[in-house]
Structures are given as C-alpha cells and as structure tokens.
PDB file of C-alpha atoms in Angstrom:
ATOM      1  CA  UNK A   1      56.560  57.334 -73.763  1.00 37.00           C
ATOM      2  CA  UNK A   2      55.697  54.610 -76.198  1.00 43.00           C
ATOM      3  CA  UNK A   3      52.446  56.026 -77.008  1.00 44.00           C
ATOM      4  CA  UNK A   4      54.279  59.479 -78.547  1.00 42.00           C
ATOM      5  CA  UNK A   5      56.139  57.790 -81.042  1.00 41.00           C
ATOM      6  CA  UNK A   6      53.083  55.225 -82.027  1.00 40.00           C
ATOM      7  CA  UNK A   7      51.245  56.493 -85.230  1.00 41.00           C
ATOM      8  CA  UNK A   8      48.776  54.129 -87.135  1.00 39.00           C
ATOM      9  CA  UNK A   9      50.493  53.232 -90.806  1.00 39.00           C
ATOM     10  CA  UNK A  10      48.677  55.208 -93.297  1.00 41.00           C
ATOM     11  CA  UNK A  11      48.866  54.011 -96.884  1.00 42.00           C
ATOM     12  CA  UNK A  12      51.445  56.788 -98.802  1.00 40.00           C
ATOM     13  CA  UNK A  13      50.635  58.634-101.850  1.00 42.00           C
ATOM     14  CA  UNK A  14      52.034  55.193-103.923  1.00 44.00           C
ATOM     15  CA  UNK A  15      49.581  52.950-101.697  1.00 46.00           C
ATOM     16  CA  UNK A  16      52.682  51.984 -99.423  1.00 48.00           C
ATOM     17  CA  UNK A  17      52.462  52.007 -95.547  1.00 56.00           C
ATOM     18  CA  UNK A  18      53.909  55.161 -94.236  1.00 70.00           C
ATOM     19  CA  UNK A  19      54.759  55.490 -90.602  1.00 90.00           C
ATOM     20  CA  UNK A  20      56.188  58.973 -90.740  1.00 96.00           C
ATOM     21  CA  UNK A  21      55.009  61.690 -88.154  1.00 95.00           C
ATOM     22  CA  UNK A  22      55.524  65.286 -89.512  1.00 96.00           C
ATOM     23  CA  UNK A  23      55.929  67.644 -86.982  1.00 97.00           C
ATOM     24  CA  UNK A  24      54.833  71.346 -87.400  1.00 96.00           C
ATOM     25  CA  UNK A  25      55.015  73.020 -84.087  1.00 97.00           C
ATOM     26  CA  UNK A  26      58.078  73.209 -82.069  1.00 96.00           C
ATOM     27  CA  UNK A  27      55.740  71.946 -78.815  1.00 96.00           C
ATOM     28  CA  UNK A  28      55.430  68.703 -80.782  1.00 96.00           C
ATOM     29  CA  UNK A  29      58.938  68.836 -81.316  1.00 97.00           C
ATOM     30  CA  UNK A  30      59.845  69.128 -78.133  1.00 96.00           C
ATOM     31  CA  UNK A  31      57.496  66.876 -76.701  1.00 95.00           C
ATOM     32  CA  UNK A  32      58.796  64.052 -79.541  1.00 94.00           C
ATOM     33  CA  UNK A  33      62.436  64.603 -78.777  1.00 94.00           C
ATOM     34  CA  UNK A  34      62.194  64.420 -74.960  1.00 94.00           C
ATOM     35  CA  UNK A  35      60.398  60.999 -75.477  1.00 91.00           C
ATOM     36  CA  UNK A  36      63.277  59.671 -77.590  1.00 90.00           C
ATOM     37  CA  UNK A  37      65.943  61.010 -74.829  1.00 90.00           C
ATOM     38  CA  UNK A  38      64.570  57.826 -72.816  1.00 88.00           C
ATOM     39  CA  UNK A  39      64.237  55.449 -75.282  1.00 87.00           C
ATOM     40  CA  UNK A  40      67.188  53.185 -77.227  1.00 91.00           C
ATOM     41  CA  UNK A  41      65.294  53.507 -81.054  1.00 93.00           C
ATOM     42  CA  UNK A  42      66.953  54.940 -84.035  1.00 96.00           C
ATOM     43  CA  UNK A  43      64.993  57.958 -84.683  1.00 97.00           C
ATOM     44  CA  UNK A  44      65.518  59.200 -88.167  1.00 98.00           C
ATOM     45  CA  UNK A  45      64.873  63.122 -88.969  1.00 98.00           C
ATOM     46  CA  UNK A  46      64.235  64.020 -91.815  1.00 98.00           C
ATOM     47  CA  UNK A  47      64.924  68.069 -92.426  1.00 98.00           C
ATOM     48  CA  UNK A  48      63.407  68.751 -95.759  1.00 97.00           C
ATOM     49  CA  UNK A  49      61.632  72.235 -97.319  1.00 97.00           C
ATOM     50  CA  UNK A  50      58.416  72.067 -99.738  1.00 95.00           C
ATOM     51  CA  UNK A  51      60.027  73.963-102.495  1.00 97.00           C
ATOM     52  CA  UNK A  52      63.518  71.483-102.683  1.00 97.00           C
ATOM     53  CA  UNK A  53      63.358  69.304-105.717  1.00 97.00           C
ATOM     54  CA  UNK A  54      65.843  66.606-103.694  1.00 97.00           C
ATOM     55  CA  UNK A  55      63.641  66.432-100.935  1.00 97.00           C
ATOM     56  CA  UNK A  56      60.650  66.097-103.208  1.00 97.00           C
ATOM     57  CA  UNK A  57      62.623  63.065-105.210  1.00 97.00           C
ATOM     58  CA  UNK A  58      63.055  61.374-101.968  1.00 97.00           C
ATOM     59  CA  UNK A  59      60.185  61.779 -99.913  1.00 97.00           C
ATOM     60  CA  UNK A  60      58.017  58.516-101.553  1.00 96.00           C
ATOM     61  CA  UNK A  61      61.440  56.451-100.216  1.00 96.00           C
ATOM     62  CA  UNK A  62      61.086  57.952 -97.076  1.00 97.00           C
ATOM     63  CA  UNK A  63      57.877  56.953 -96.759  1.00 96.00           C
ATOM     64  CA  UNK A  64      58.283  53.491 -97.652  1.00 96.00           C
ATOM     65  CA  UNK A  65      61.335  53.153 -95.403  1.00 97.00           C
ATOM     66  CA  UNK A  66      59.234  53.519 -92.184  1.00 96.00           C
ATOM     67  CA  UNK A  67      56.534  51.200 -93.604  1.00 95.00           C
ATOM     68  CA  UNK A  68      59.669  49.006 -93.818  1.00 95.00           C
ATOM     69  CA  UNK A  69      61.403  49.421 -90.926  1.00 95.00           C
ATOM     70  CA  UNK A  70      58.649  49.206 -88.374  1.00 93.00           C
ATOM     71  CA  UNK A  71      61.536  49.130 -85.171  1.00 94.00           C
ATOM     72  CA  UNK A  72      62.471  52.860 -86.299  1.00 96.00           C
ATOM     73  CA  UNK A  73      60.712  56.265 -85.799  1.00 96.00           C
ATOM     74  CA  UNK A  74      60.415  58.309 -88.660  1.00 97.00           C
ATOM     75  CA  UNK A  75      60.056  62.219 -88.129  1.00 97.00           C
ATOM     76  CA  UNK A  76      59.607  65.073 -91.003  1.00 98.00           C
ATOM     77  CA  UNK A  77      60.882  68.646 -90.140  1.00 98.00           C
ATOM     78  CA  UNK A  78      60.185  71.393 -92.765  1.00 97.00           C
ATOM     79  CA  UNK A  79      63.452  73.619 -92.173  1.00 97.00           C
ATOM     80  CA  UNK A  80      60.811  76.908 -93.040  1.00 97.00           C
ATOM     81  CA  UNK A  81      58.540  76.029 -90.637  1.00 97.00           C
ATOM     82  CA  UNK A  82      61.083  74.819 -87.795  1.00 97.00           C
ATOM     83  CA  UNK A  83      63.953  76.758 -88.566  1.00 97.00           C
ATOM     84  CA  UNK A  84      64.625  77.022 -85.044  1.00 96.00           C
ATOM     85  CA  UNK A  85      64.731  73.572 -84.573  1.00 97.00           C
ATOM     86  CA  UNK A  86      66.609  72.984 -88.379  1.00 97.00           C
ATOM     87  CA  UNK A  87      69.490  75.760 -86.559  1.00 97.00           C
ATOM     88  CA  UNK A  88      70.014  73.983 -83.274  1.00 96.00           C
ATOM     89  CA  UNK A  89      70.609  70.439 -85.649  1.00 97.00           C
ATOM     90  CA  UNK A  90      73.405  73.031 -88.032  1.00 97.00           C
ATOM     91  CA  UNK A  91      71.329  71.881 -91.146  1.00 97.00           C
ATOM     92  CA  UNK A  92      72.600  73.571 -93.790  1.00 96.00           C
ATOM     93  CA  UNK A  93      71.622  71.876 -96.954  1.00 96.00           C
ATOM     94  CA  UNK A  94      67.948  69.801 -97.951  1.00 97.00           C
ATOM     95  CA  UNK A  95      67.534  67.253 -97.362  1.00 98.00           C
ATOM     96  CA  UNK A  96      69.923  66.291 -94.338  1.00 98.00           C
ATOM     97  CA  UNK A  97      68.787  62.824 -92.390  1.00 98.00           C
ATOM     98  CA  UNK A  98      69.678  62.870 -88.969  1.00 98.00           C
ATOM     99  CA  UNK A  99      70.088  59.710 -86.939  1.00 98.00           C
ATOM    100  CA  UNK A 100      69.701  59.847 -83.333  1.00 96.00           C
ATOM    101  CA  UNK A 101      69.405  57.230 -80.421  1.00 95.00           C
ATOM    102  CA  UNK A 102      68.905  58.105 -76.934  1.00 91.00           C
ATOM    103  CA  UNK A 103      68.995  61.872 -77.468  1.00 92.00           C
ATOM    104  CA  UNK A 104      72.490  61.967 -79.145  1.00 94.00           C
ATOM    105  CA  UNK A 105      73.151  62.043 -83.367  1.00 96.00           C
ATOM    106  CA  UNK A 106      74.755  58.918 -84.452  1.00 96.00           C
ATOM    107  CA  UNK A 107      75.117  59.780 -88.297  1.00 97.00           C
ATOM    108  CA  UNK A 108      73.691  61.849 -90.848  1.00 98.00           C
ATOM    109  CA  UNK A 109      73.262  61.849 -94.344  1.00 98.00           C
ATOM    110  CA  UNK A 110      73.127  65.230 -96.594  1.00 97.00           C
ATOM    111  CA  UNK A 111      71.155  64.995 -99.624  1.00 97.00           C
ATOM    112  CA  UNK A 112      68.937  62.520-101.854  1.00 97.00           C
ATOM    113  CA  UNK A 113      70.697  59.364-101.525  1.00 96.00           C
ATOM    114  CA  UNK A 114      68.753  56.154-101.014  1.00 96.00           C
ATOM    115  CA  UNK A 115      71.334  53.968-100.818  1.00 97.00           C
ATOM    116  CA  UNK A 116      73.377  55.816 -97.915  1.00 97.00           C
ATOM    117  CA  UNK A 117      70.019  56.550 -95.987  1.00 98.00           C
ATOM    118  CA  UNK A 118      69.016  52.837 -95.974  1.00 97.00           C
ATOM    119  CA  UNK A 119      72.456  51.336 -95.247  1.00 97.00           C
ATOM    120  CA  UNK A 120      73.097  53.904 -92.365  1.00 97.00           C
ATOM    121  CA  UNK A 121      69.225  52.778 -90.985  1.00 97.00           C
ATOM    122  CA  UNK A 122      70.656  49.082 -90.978  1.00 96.00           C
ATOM    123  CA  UNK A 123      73.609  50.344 -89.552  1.00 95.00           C
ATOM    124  CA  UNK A 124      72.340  51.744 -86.789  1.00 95.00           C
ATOM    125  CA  UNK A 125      68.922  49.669 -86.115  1.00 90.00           C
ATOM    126  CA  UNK A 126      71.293  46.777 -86.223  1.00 81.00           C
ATOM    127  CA  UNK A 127      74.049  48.516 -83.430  1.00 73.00           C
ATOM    128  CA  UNK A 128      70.893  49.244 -80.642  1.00 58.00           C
ATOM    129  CA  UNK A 129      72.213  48.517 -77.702  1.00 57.00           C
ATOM    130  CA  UNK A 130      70.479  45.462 -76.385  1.00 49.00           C
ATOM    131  CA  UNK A 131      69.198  44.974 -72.675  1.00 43.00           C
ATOM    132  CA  UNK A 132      71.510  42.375 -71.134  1.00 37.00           C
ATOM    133  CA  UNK A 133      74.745  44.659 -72.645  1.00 40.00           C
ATOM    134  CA  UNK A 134      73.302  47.625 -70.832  1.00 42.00           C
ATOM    135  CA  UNK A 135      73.213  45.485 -67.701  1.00 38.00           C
ATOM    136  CA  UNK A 136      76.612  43.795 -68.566  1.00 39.00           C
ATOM    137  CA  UNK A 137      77.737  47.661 -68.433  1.00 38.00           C
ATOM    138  CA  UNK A 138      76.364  48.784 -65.570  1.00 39.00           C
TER     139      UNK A 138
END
C-alpha cells in the first residue's frame, strides 16, 4: 500500500520538487484509488484537460504544493483521457480539485484558485484522523 502512492520528487518545470503522479490508464486509477480506500491521507485530484487555459495557469502551483506538502498525495487526471473516471467524480468544469480521505470526498474546489486549494489542503491535512482517536472510537 505505501509503496503505490510513493513517487521520487522530480524537480518541476520551475526547478521546484514535484510529487505529483499523473495517471493515464484507468488500471492505474483503479489500482491508486483502492490503495487510498485503506489509508487516512488527504489525496488531492486534480481533474484538469491539456487544452484549458485555468488548468494550464495552475498546474506550476500544483506542482509546488506536493513538493510542499510532502504528508499529501497528489494525483493528475486528464478529464479526455479518463472521462470515465472524470463522470463517476460529476466533474463538470476544469479544473475541479477533489479531496478525498479514506475513499470518501471531503471537499472540492472548482476552478484556478490558489488560495482556496491551499487553505482546503491545510484544512483537511490538519483534520486526519489521528491513531489514538480511531482507537478512542472504536
């Protein structure tokens, strides 16, 4: 399980760490997303399309997010070559930024905006559910 969402940082187009894994097959997908229904760490989608100028605007801030925040997983979806996959998340407009922990959405964001994408990553990173709470609940 660990091992699927583990990437090596590569350095971004501006030289920045960049921890996002792009998925282009719907295997992958699948094979990413059951490996986050076990696991308690944001995952952040991003559903994006080559030819949107927003999603183009954003991207480099993607990237340096998951350089930044090293306790999230970053994924890329390209809605054209996933639609399937863009359909069962109802994405409607590029880019959307899903947040999900432990298989279930906990917020998403529609459109370019920094700001809301980074303070809904705190958000959430900060709200993970820690061990001793899960055993407090049990």
């Amino acid at each position: 399980m660990g091992g699927v969402f583990s990437s090596k940082s590569k350095p971004a187009a501006g030289g920045e760490p960049s921890a996002v894994v792009a998925v282009h097959s719907k295997a992958k997908w699948d094979e990413l997303w059951e490996a986050h229904k076990t696991t308690t760490k944001l995952v952040v989608i991003d559903f994006s399309a080559s030819w949107c100028g927003p999603c183009k605007m954003i991207e480099p801030v993607f990237k340096e997010m998951s350089g930044r925040f090293t306790d999230v997983v970053f994924l890329k979806v390209d809605v054209d070559e996933l639609a399937e996959v863009a359909r069962t998340w109802r994405v409607e407009a590029m880019p959307t930024f899903v947040l999900a922990r432990g298989g279930e959405e906990v917020g998403r964001i529609v459109g370019a905006n920094k700001d809301e994408l980074e303070r809904s990553i705190n958000t959430f990173r900060s709200a993970a559910p820690s061990a001793s709470a899960a055993t407090a609940m049990a």
